[in-house]
Coordinates of C-alpha atoms and ligand atoms in Angstrom, one line a residue:
M1 CA -10.3 -16.4 -34.3
T2 CA -12.4 -17.4 -31.4
D3 CA -12.2 -20.7 -29.5
K4 CA -14.8 -23.3 -30.1
I5 CA -16.7 -24.7 -27.1
K6 CA -17.9 -28.2 -27.8
I7 CA -21.5 -28.9 -26.9
F8 CA -22.0 -32.4 -25.3
D9 CA -25.7 -33.2 -25.2
T10 CA -26.8 -35.6 -22.5
T11 CA -30.6 -35.2 -22.9
L12 CA -30.8 -38.9 -23.9
R13 CA -28.8 -40.1 -20.9
D14 CA -28.9 -37.8 -17.8
G15 CA -32.1 -36.2 -19.0
E16 CA -33.9 -39.4 -20.0
Q17 CA -33.1 -41.2 -16.7
A18 CA -35.1 -38.5 -14.7
P19 CA -38.6 -39.4 -13.7
G20 CA -41.2 -38.3 -16.3
F21 CA -38.7 -38.1 -19.3
S22 CA -38.4 -41.7 -20.4
M23 CA -38.4 -42.2 -24.2
N24 CA -38.6 -45.4 -26.3
K25 CA -36.0 -46.4 -28.8
E26 CA -37.7 -44.8 -31.8
E27 CA -38.2 -41.5 -29.9
K28 CA -34.6 -41.5 -28.9
L29 CA -33.4 -42.1 -32.5
G30 CA -35.7 -39.3 -33.9
F31 CA -34.4 -36.9 -31.2
A32 CA -30.8 -37.8 -31.9
H33 CA -31.3 -36.9 -35.5
Q34 CA -32.7 -33.6 -34.5
L35 CA -29.6 -33.0 -32.2
E36 CA -27.4 -33.8 -35.2
L37 CA -29.2 -31.1 -37.3
L38 CA -28.9 -28.7 -34.4
G39 CA -25.1 -29.2 -34.6
V40 CA -24.2 -30.6 -31.2
D41 CA -20.7 -32.1 -31.1
V42 CA -21.3 -35.1 -28.9
I43 CA -24.5 -37.0 -28.1
E44 CA -24.4 -39.1 -25.0
A45 CA -27.0 -41.6 -26.2
G46 CA -27.4 -43.7 -23.1
F47 CA -25.9 -46.1 -20.5
P48 CA -25.7 -49.3 -22.5
V49 CA -25.2 -51.7 -19.6
A50 CA -28.3 -50.4 -17.8
S51 CA -30.9 -52.3 -19.9
R52 CA -31.3 -53.9 -23.2
D53 CA -33.5 -51.0 -24.3
D54 CA -30.7 -48.6 -23.5
F55 CA -28.1 -50.7 -25.3
E56 CA -30.3 -50.9 -28.4
A57 CA -31.0 -47.2 -28.4
V58 CA -27.3 -46.3 -28.3
E59 CA -26.6 -48.9 -31.0
S60 CA -29.2 -47.6 -33.4
I61 CA -28.1 -44.0 -32.8
A62 CA -24.5 -45.0 -33.3
K63 CA -25.3 -46.7 -36.6
S64 CA -27.4 -43.9 -38.1
L65 CA -25.7 -40.6 -37.2
K66 CA -23.3 -39.1 -39.8
T67 CA -21.3 -36.4 -38.2
T68 CA -21.8 -36.3 -34.5
E69 CA -19.7 -38.2 -32.0
V70 CA -21.9 -40.8 -30.3
C71 CA -21.0 -41.6 -26.7
G72 CA -21.9 -44.4 -24.3
L73 CA -21.6 -44.1 -20.5
A74 CA -19.9 -46.7 -18.3
R75 CA -18.8 -47.0 -14.7
C76 CA -15.3 -48.2 -14.2
H77 CA -16.4 -51.8 -14.5
S78 CA -15.2 -54.0 -17.4
G79 CA -18.8 -55.2 -18.1
D80 CA -20.0 -51.7 -18.4
I81 CA -17.2 -50.8 -20.7
D82 CA -17.7 -53.8 -22.9
A83 CA -21.4 -52.9 -23.3
A84 CA -20.5 -49.3 -24.2
L85 CA -17.9 -50.3 -26.7
M86 CA -20.2 -52.8 -28.4
A87 CA -23.1 -50.3 -28.5
T88 CA -21.0 -47.5 -30.0
E89 CA -18.7 -49.6 -32.3
K90 CA -20.6 -48.8 -35.5
A91 CA -20.6 -45.0 -34.9
K92 CA -18.6 -42.8 -37.3
K93 CA -17.1 -41.2 -34.2
P94 CA -17.5 -43.4 -31.2
R95 CA -16.8 -42.1 -27.7
I96 CA -16.8 -43.7 -24.2
H97 CA -17.5 -41.8 -21.1
V98 CA -16.2 -43.5 -17.9
F99 CA -16.8 -42.1 -14.4
I100 CA -15.9 -42.9 -10.8
A101 CA -16.7 -41.0 -7.7
T102 CA -13.9 -39.1 -6.1
S103 CA -15.4 -37.2 -3.1
D104 CA -14.7 -38.8 0.3
I105 CA -18.4 -39.1 1.1
H106 CA -19.0 -41.1 -2.2
L107 CA -15.8 -43.2 -1.8
E108 CA -16.6 -44.1 1.8
Y109 CA -20.3 -44.7 1.7
K110 CA -21.1 -45.5 -1.9
L111 CA -18.1 -47.3 -3.3
K112 CA -16.4 -48.3 0.0
I113 CA -12.9 -48.0 -1.6
S114 CA -9.8 -45.9 -0.9
R115 CA -8.6 -43.0 -3.0
D116 CA -5.8 -45.3 -4.3
E117 CA -8.2 -47.9 -5.4
A118 CA -10.3 -45.3 -7.2
I119 CA -7.2 -44.2 -9.2
K120 CA -6.4 -47.8 -10.0
K121 CA -9.9 -48.5 -11.2
A122 CA -10.0 -45.4 -13.3
V123 CA -6.7 -46.1 -15.0
E124 CA -7.7 -49.7 -15.7
A125 CA -11.0 -48.6 -17.1
I126 CA -9.5 -45.9 -19.4
R127 CA -6.9 -48.4 -20.7
Q128 CA -9.7 -50.9 -21.5
C129 CA -11.6 -48.2 -23.5
K130 CA -8.4 -47.1 -25.3
K131 CA -7.8 -50.6 -26.7
H132 CA -10.9 -50.2 -28.9
C133 CA -11.9 -46.5 -28.9
D134 CA -9.7 -43.4 -29.3
R135 CA -12.1 -41.0 -27.7
V136 CA -12.4 -41.3 -24.0
D137 CA -14.0 -38.9 -21.5
F138 CA -13.2 -39.3 -17.8
S139 CA -15.4 -37.9 -15.0
P140 CA -14.5 -37.7 -11.3
E141 CA -18.1 -37.9 -10.1
D142 CA -19.0 -35.3 -7.4
A143 CA -15.8 -33.4 -8.3
G144 CA -17.5 -30.3 -6.8
R145 CA -17.1 -31.8 -3.3
S146 CA -13.8 -33.7 -3.9
D147 CA -10.4 -32.8 -2.5
R148 CA -8.6 -30.7 -5.0
D149 CA -5.2 -32.3 -4.6
F150 CA -6.8 -35.7 -5.1
L151 CA -8.6 -34.5 -8.2
V152 CA -5.2 -33.3 -9.6
E153 CA -3.7 -36.7 -8.9
I154 CA -6.5 -38.8 -10.4
L155 CA -6.9 -36.5 -13.5
S156 CA -3.2 -36.6 -14.2
E157 CA -3.3 -40.5 -14.1
A158 CA -6.4 -40.4 -16.3
I159 CA -4.5 -38.3 -18.9
K160 CA -1.5 -40.7 -18.8
A161 CA -3.9 -43.7 -19.3
G162 CA -5.3 -41.9 -22.4
A163 CA -8.3 -39.8 -21.6
D164 CA -8.7 -36.9 -24.0
T165 CA -11.5 -35.1 -22.2
L166 CA -11.7 -34.5 -18.5
N167 CA -15.3 -33.8 -17.4
I168 CA -15.7 -32.0 -14.1
P169 CA -19.2 -32.7 -12.6
D170 CA -20.8 -30.7 -9.9
T171 CA -23.0 -33.8 -9.5
V172 CA -25.1 -32.5 -6.6
G173 CA -25.4 -28.8 -7.8
Y174 CA -23.6 -27.6 -4.7
L175 CA -21.0 -25.0 -5.9
S176 CA -21.5 -21.3 -6.7
P177 CA -20.3 -19.9 -10.1
A178 CA -17.2 -18.3 -8.5
E179 CA -16.2 -21.5 -6.8
F180 CA -16.9 -23.7 -9.9
G181 CA -14.9 -21.3 -12.1
D182 CA -12.1 -21.3 -9.6
L183 CA -12.0 -25.1 -9.5
I184 CA -11.7 -25.3 -13.3
L185 CA -8.9 -22.7 -13.3
Y186 CA -7.1 -24.6 -10.5
L187 CA -7.2 -27.8 -12.5
N188 CA -6.2 -26.1 -15.7
N189 CA -3.2 -24.7 -13.9
N190 CA -2.2 -27.7 -11.8
V191 CA -2.9 -31.0 -13.6
P192 CA 0.2 -32.1 -15.5
G193 CA -0.7 -32.7 -19.2
I194 CA -4.1 -31.0 -19.0
K195 CA -3.2 -28.5 -21.8
N196 CA -3.5 -31.3 -24.3
C197 CA -7.0 -32.3 -23.1
I198 CA -10.4 -30.7 -23.2
I199 CA -11.8 -29.7 -19.9
S200 CA -15.6 -30.2 -19.8
T201 CA -18.3 -29.2 -17.3
H202 CA -21.3 -31.1 -16.1
C203 CA -23.4 -29.0 -13.7
H204 CA -26.6 -29.9 -11.9
N205 CA -29.2 -27.3 -11.1
D206 CA -30.2 -28.1 -7.5
L207 CA -29.6 -24.5 -6.5
G208 CA -30.6 -23.0 -9.9
M209 CA -26.9 -22.4 -10.8
A210 CA -26.2 -25.0 -13.5
V211 CA -26.1 -22.6 -16.4
A212 CA -24.1 -20.0 -14.5
N213 CA -21.7 -22.6 -13.2
S214 CA -21.1 -24.0 -16.7
L215 CA -20.5 -20.5 -18.1
S216 CA -18.1 -19.7 -15.3
G217 CA -16.3 -22.9 -16.2
A218 CA -16.1 -21.7 -19.8
L219 CA -14.7 -18.4 -18.7
N220 CA -12.0 -20.3 -16.8
G221 CA -10.8 -22.6 -19.6
A222 CA -13.5 -25.3 -20.1
R223 CA -13.9 -26.0 -23.8
Q224 CA -16.8 -28.5 -23.6
I225 CA -20.1 -28.0 -21.8
E226 CA -22.3 -31.0 -21.0
C227 CA -26.0 -29.9 -21.1
T228 CA -29.5 -31.0 -22.0
I229 CA -32.3 -29.5 -24.0
N230 CA -34.8 -27.7 -21.7
G231 CA -32.4 -28.4 -18.8
I232 CA -33.9 -31.8 -18.1
G233 CA -32.0 -34.2 -15.9
E234 CA -31.7 -35.8 -12.5
R235 CA -33.6 -33.9 -9.8
A236 CA -33.7 -30.2 -10.7
G237 CA -31.9 -31.0 -14.0
N238 CA -28.8 -30.1 -15.9
A239 CA -27.5 -26.9 -17.5
A240 CA -30.0 -26.0 -20.2
M241 CA -28.3 -26.1 -23.6
E242 CA -30.4 -23.3 -25.1
E243 CA -29.4 -20.9 -22.3
V244 CA -25.7 -21.8 -22.4
V245 CA -25.5 -21.5 -26.2
M246 CA -27.4 -18.2 -26.4
A247 CA -25.4 -16.7 -23.5
I248 CA -22.2 -17.4 -25.4
K249 CA -23.7 -16.2 -28.7
T250 CA -25.1 -13.0 -27.2
R251 CA -21.9 -12.0 -25.3
P252 CA -19.0 -12.8 -27.6
E253 CA -16.8 -10.0 -26.1
L254 CA -17.2 -11.7 -22.7
F255 CA -16.7 -15.4 -23.6
K256 CA -14.3 -14.9 -26.6
A257 CA -15.7 -18.2 -27.8
R258 CA -18.4 -19.7 -30.0
T259 CA -20.3 -23.0 -30.3
G260 CA -21.3 -24.9 -33.4
I261 CA -25.0 -24.8 -32.6
N262 CA -27.4 -23.9 -35.4
T263 CA -29.4 -21.6 -33.0
P264 CA -32.5 -21.1 -35.2
L265 CA -33.3 -24.8 -34.5
L266 CA -33.2 -24.4 -30.7
L267 CA -36.9 -23.6 -30.2
K268 CA -38.0 -26.5 -32.5
T269 CA -35.7 -28.9 -30.7
S270 CA -37.1 -27.8 -27.4
R271 CA -40.7 -28.2 -28.6
M272 CA -39.9 -31.6 -30.1
L273 CA -38.6 -32.8 -26.7
S274 CA -41.7 -31.5 -25.0
S275 CA -43.9 -33.2 -27.5
I276 CA -42.0 -36.6 -27.0
T277 CA -42.1 -36.5 -23.2
G278 CA -45.3 -34.6 -22.7
Q279 CA -43.4 -32.3 -20.3
H280 CA -43.7 -28.6 -21.3
V281 CA -41.3 -25.9 -20.1
Q282 CA -42.6 -23.1 -17.9
I283 CA -43.9 -20.1 -19.8
N284 CA -41.2 -17.7 -18.5
K285 CA -38.4 -20.2 -19.3
A286 CA -35.4 -18.3 -20.8
I287 CA -35.1 -18.6 -24.6
V288 CA -37.8 -21.2 -25.3
G289 CA -40.7 -20.3 -22.9
D290 CA -43.8 -18.8 -24.5
N291 CA -43.1 -15.5 -22.8
A292 CA -39.4 -15.4 -23.5
F293 CA -39.8 -12.8 -26.3
A294 CA -43.3 -11.5 -25.4
H295 CA -43.3 -7.8 -24.6
E296 CA -46.8 -7.1 -23.2
A297 CA -46.1 -4.3 -20.8
G298 CA -47.0 -1.0 -22.5
I299 CA -43.8 0.8 -21.6
H300 CA -41.8 -2.1 -23.1
Q301 CA -43.8 -2.0 -26.3
H302 CA -43.3 1.8 -26.6
G303 CA -39.6 1.4 -26.2
L304 CA -39.5 -1.5 -28.7
L305 CA -41.3 0.5 -31.3
K306 CA -38.6 3.2 -31.2
N307 CA -35.7 0.8 -31.1
K308 CA -36.1 -2.9 -30.6
F309 CA -32.8 -3.2 -28.7
T310 CA -34.2 -1.1 -25.9
Y311 CA -35.6 -4.3 -24.3
E312 CA -34.4 -7.1 -26.6
I313 CA -30.9 -8.5 -26.3
M314 CA -31.4 -11.3 -28.8
K315 CA -33.5 -11.5 -32.0
P316 CA -36.4 -14.0 -31.8
D317 CA -35.4 -15.3 -35.2
D318 CA -32.0 -16.3 -33.8
V319 CA -33.6 -19.1 -31.8
G320 CA -36.3 -20.0 -34.3
W321 CA -39.4 -18.0 -33.1
N322 CA -40.2 -16.9 -36.7
E323 CA -40.5 -20.5 -37.8
T324 CA -43.3 -21.4 -35.3
N325 CA -47.0 -21.4 -35.8
F326 CA -46.9 -22.1 -39.5
V327 CA -50.3 -23.3 -40.3
L328 CA -51.4 -26.0 -42.7
G329 CA -55.0 -27.1 -43.2
K330 CA -57.2 -29.5 -45.2
H331 CA -56.5 -27.6 -48.5
S332 CA -52.7 -28.0 -48.1
G333 CA -51.3 -30.2 -50.8
R334 CA -48.6 -32.8 -50.7
N335 CA -45.9 -30.3 -51.7
A336 CA -46.8 -27.9 -48.9
V337 CA -46.9 -30.6 -46.3
L338 CA -43.6 -32.2 -47.5
D339 CA -41.9 -28.8 -47.7
R340 CA -43.0 -28.0 -44.1
L341 CA -41.7 -31.4 -42.9
N342 CA -38.4 -30.8 -44.7
K343 CA -38.1 -27.5 -42.9
L344 CA -38.7 -29.3 -39.6
G345 CA -35.9 -31.7 -40.5
I346 CA -38.2 -34.7 -41.0
K347 CA -37.8 -36.9 -44.0
I348 CA -40.5 -39.3 -45.1
A349 CA -39.6 -42.2 -47.4
E350 CA -41.2 -41.9 -50.9
A351 CA -43.1 -45.2 -50.3
D352 CA -44.7 -43.8 -47.1
V353 CA -45.8 -40.4 -48.4
A354 CA -49.2 -41.6 -49.6
A355 CA -50.1 -43.2 -46.2
F356 CA -48.8 -40.1 -44.4
M357 CA -51.0 -37.8 -46.5
M358 CA -54.0 -40.0 -45.7
K359 CA -53.3 -39.5 -42.0
F360 CA -52.8 -35.8 -42.6
K361 CA -56.1 -35.4 -44.4
D362 CA -57.9 -37.4 -41.6
L363 CA -56.5 -35.0 -39.0
A364 CA -57.3 -31.9 -41.1
D365 CA -60.9 -33.1 -41.4
G366 CA -61.2 -33.0 -37.7
K367 CA -59.0 -30.1 -36.9
K368 CA -58.9 -26.8 -38.9
H369 CA -55.4 -25.7 -38.3
I370 CA -52.4 -28.1 -38.4
Y371 CA -49.4 -26.7 -36.5
D372 CA -45.8 -27.9 -36.5
D373 CA -46.3 -29.8 -33.3
D374 CA -49.3 -31.6 -34.8
L375 CA -47.3 -32.6 -37.8
I376 CA -44.4 -33.9 -35.7
L377 CA -46.8 -35.9 -33.8
L378 CA -48.4 -37.3 -36.9
T379 CA -45.0 -38.6 -38.1
K380 CA -44.6 -40.4 -34.9
D381 CA -48.0 -42.0 -35.0
K382 CA -47.2 -45.7 -35.4
N383 CA -50.3 -47.1 -33.8
E384 CA -50.9 -49.6 -36.6
E385 CA -47.5 -51.3 -35.9
M386 CA -48.3 -51.8 -32.2
Y387 CA -49.9 -55.0 -30.9
Y388 CA -52.9 -53.3 -29.3
A389 CA -54.8 -50.3 -31.0
I390 CA -58.2 -48.9 -30.6
K391 CA -60.5 -49.7 -33.5
E392 CA -63.8 -48.4 -32.1
M393 CA -64.9 -46.9 -28.9
K394 CA -68.2 -45.7 -27.6
V395 CA -68.7 -43.9 -24.3
E396 CA -72.1 -43.0 -22.7
A397 CA -72.0 -40.6 -19.8
Q398 CA -74.9 -38.9 -18.1
T399 CA -74.9 -36.7 -15.0
G400 CA -75.7 -38.7 -11.9
K401 CA -75.3 -42.1 -13.6
K402 CA -72.4 -44.5 -14.1
A403 CA -70.7 -44.1 -17.5
T404 CA -70.5 -47.1 -19.8
A405 CA -67.7 -47.7 -22.3
T406 CA -67.8 -50.2 -25.2
I407 CA -64.4 -50.8 -26.8
K408 CA -63.1 -52.8 -29.8
L409 CA -59.3 -53.3 -29.9
K410 CA -56.9 -54.7 -32.5
A411 CA -54.8 -57.3 -30.7
G412 CA -52.2 -58.5 -33.1
G413 CA -54.1 -60.1 -35.9
D414 CA -57.3 -60.4 -33.8
V415 CA -60.1 -58.1 -32.7
I416 CA -61.2 -58.2 -29.1
E417 CA -64.1 -56.3 -27.6
G418 CA -65.8 -55.7 -24.2
K419 CA -67.8 -53.3 -22.1
A420 CA -67.5 -51.9 -18.7
T421 CA -68.9 -49.2 -16.4
G422 CA -67.1 -46.6 -14.2
N423 CA -67.3 -43.4 -12.3
G424 CA -67.2 -41.1 -15.3
S425 CA -66.0 -41.6 -18.9
V426 CA -62.3 -42.1 -18.2
D427 CA -62.9 -44.7 -15.5
A428 CA -65.3 -46.6 -17.7
V429 CA -62.9 -46.6 -20.7
Y430 CA -60.0 -47.7 -18.4
N431 CA -62.1 -50.5 -16.9
A432 CA -63.1 -51.7 -20.4
I433 CA -59.4 -51.7 -21.6
I434 CA -58.3 -53.6 -18.4
K435 CA -61.2 -56.1 -18.9
V436 CA -60.4 -56.9 -22.5
T437 CA -56.6 -57.0 -22.3
G438 CA -56.3 -58.6 -18.9
F439 CA -53.8 -56.0 -18.0
E440 CA -53.5 -54.9 -14.3
G441 CA -51.9 -52.2 -12.3
V442 CA -52.6 -48.9 -10.7
L443 CA -52.8 -45.4 -12.2
T444 CA -50.1 -43.2 -10.6
K445 CA -49.9 -40.1 -12.8
F446 CA -52.5 -38.4 -15.0
N447 CA -52.0 -35.3 -17.0
V448 CA -53.9 -34.0 -20.0
D449 CA -53.1 -30.8 -21.9
A450 CA -53.5 -29.4 -25.4
I451 CA -50.7 -29.4 -28.0
S452 CA -51.7 -26.0 -29.4
P453 CA -53.8 -23.3 -27.9
Q454 CA -56.9 -23.5 -30.1
K455 CA -60.2 -25.1 -29.1
D456 CA -59.8 -27.8 -31.8
A457 CA -56.3 -28.6 -30.4
I458 CA -55.0 -32.1 -30.2
A459 CA -55.3 -33.4 -26.6
N460 CA -52.1 -34.9 -25.2
A461 CA -52.5 -37.4 -22.3
N462 CA -49.6 -38.6 -20.2
I463 CA -50.1 -41.3 -17.6
G464 CA -48.1 -43.4 -15.2
W465 CA -49.1 -46.9 -14.4
L466 CA -47.6 -49.0 -11.7
I467 CA -47.4 -52.7 -12.4
D468 CA -45.0 -55.2 -10.9
D469 CA -43.5 -52.4 -8.8
V470 CA -42.3 -50.6 -12.0
E471 CA -43.9 -47.4 -13.3
I472 CA -44.6 -47.4 -17.0
R473 CA -45.3 -44.1 -18.7
G474 CA -47.7 -43.9 -21.5
R475 CA -48.8 -41.2 -23.9
G476 CA -51.8 -40.8 -26.1
T477 CA -53.0 -38.1 -28.4
S478 CA -56.3 -37.4 -30.3
T479 CA -58.5 -34.6 -31.3
D480 CA -60.9 -36.1 -28.7
T481 CA -59.8 -35.9 -25.1
V482 CA -61.2 -39.3 -23.9
T483 CA -59.7 -41.1 -26.9
A484 CA -56.3 -39.5 -26.1
I485 CA -56.6 -40.8 -22.5
A486 CA -57.6 -44.2 -23.8
N487 CA -54.6 -44.2 -26.2
A488 CA -52.3 -43.4 -23.3
L489 CA -53.4 -46.6 -21.5
I490 CA -53.1 -48.6 -24.7
D491 CA -49.5 -47.2 -25.0
V492 CA -48.8 -48.4 -21.5
V493 CA -50.2 -51.9 -22.3
N494 CA -48.1 -52.1 -25.5
R495 CA -44.9 -51.0 -23.6
Y496 CA -45.5 -53.5 -20.9
R497 CA -46.0 -56.2 -23.5
I498 CA -42.7 -55.3 -25.1
Q499 CA -41.0 -55.2 -21.8
Q500 CA -42.3 -58.7 -20.9
Q501 CA -41.0 -60.1 -24.2
H502 CA -37.6 -58.6 -23.5
E503 CA -37.4 -60.1 -20.1
E504 CA -38.4 -63.5 -21.5
G505 CA -35.6 -63.1 -24.1
L506 CA -33.1 -62.0 -21.6
S507 CA -33.7 -64.9 -19.2
G508 CA -32.9 -67.4 -22.0
V509 CA -29.4 -65.9 -22.5
Ligands
LIG1 ZN1 -25.6 -35.7 -14.1

């Protein structure tokens, strides 16, 4: 019987807070459902005190997941803990994760408190959590650069106060695998009462060692790994879940442990995250990159034909490669489409099937092959519910002349329209949208790519827009590139409008 290593996913918290990876509430909820299908043990759904959006996202995930623990992050402040307790209270298995920095540099310059005060705050915070929630993780932030004896002291007090999981973060990605493993072993051997707790790892990738450090932790007694899909996270990111999980699965004799991850869903989960955030993984990324199982070099192919294990240590099927590139088209019927959605883990309410099939047929009319990514995108297409949406758009562009865009927008129950010129089609369309909506700001990021590699692929536009000193990210898709770019700005305008409403609501409280 091998030990189980719990997988604690923090894609929606540590990952989502990194620039370029923000998601709205619906996207977070959809992704949380996918993580539950994938079989993760804990989902850190957000930092509830950070914003109303974060709170509501954690709350909706807590209410709707069936088997996975749902965790909220909190500093050792009673207001943070109240928010985390409230946001997770409806979860089948709620969990609170409290943290306080323990390295001297953080204590002195960030928190400006002594070691004794840090212990006192941690103990008070854990006790506050324990009054309402059985499951409590405690993290000594920047443990990688903290004094070991002080770590032993604060962790033993945390255990006495009721923490059941001790998460050891290498917050700045500083340690080497040997050092991190040694730290876990030291704590495992020296913290009184630790044998009744789970030791967890949280490793950052600043020196490219997050996965190696996490696995070294597991080899030295850690039984939970905090990680994210595609390794997203602050700065260079976190340990990539797909790599951690496949390393443990591929080398059972080494790790003598297993995870509960349903590995054939890894690729799909990775692609889903890319499609939500518009950030693709590099083609040579382990496990989920396009080249991860490609064997183009002649000598490799020759070897593979004789025995595939000559160059292949994992089966592509084990991470879901056989399931990709399933193609639907305009002759695909309702059953085929629903069956495919089912395999992708997406359920559509009976009442919404007819409307979904209309959207599918519309797309199939303009695009010959409908891939999984296209389908996933279609299920998320909620334009009609948004305040602003494009009804009609006409762009005239000619070499050497200014482009002209005429646009008609749905604005709530009304229709507004206008015309503008610009230096090229995109500039003209953006000027037209700004003119009719009265929205301001400056374009700060601009990226367009294709969802699938064909020439009739769906264009995927991601933009950043700076307004009131805050960057709002927007995303738009369409079979037409300029329309995709226009939709991305409309997305920004809608997000800004929602944000304004929230702020008005908050100021009244
Ligand atoms: Zn982190």
